[in-house]
Structures are given as C-alpha cells and as structure tokens.
Phi, psi and omega in degrees: 000337181288322190288315176310292198314319187290308185296333166300299192304311166311306184310313185290311175303323176291338181276322176307299185308302155353293194280323182284338176286298198305320181280330181281327187265003184284004176202167174281124182239146171260119172277337186200136165247131176247117177271103189291318164218156183215140179211130183231136166255196187280337181248339197212165162223157175242135173237160171236116185244154173239106182255115180238140183186200173231141169068022172235143181274336188207142179238151190224174171239144175219148170274349183276121172297141166205167169307148169308123168097349176284181181286147178273113167242156186057046183281144184221011168207137160244139184218134198253332169295145178249347185246134176064051187259120188278110174227164185225118184232157174317139170309306199260024180264135157263103192255153179237150185279160168214148182236141171258108165299158174313335178271357178082030185233128180280140178224135164290145192255016168090170204270006184255000180252089187210163164257141175206126178308337180246032181243152175236337164301296171314312172284344170262025174306143163238133174267120189260103173286000000 
C-alpha cells in the first residue's frame, strides 16, 4: 500500500510542476526591470533601464493598466533593445509594461510592473510567478 501512495503523491507533484512550467512559459513575460539611472524635471523623466524577461521580441509602455497577460492598449513606444535603454517619458504618468510575443500579440505585464516618476519601489519591481 505504501508504494501506491508514494506513486500517487509523486504523480501529483509531477502534475503541479508541469502546470507551473506551462503557465510560466505560456506568454511573453517581463520578469524584472532594473532602473540604472533616473533624472526627472517638472515635465519629464529620463530613464536608463534594463528589461529582463522571456519570449518577447519587442516591449512597450502604456498608460492603461490591465491584468498580467491582458490586452495592451494605448502603446506609445516600441523598443527592441533590453539593455541600457534610454527613455524620456512625461513626469506625471504611471506607465505599465507590455511585451510582444513571437505570435505578434501584445500582452500587458500587469499592474505590479510599472514606471512612475515619484516611485522608487515599483520601477525596480520583479514579478514572482
């Protein structure tokens, strides 16, 4: 009886592991954004960023918040580079990240990953799936 119980438990762990892997790799995801430098005036902020993630060709910013994996509306920037990216953005805006996958669809990266001029924590956010 112990061998059957062990096999059943192992099967459950294997199923959970496979579901976790399938869920994490199902879309283009930005896992972290590192702000190397930030300088703000009354009208704009200049950022130097590193964008780290998986399975995206191009990333963008939007003012429209959405759930992680939701539609990405109102994009105003398309950037192919992920290291030492120089951005100039309006000062009073909270900006959310989007990623374009190999299928050509844009995916919002969620409300927890954003840039905001007067925020220090959100700009260096990391998403924990």
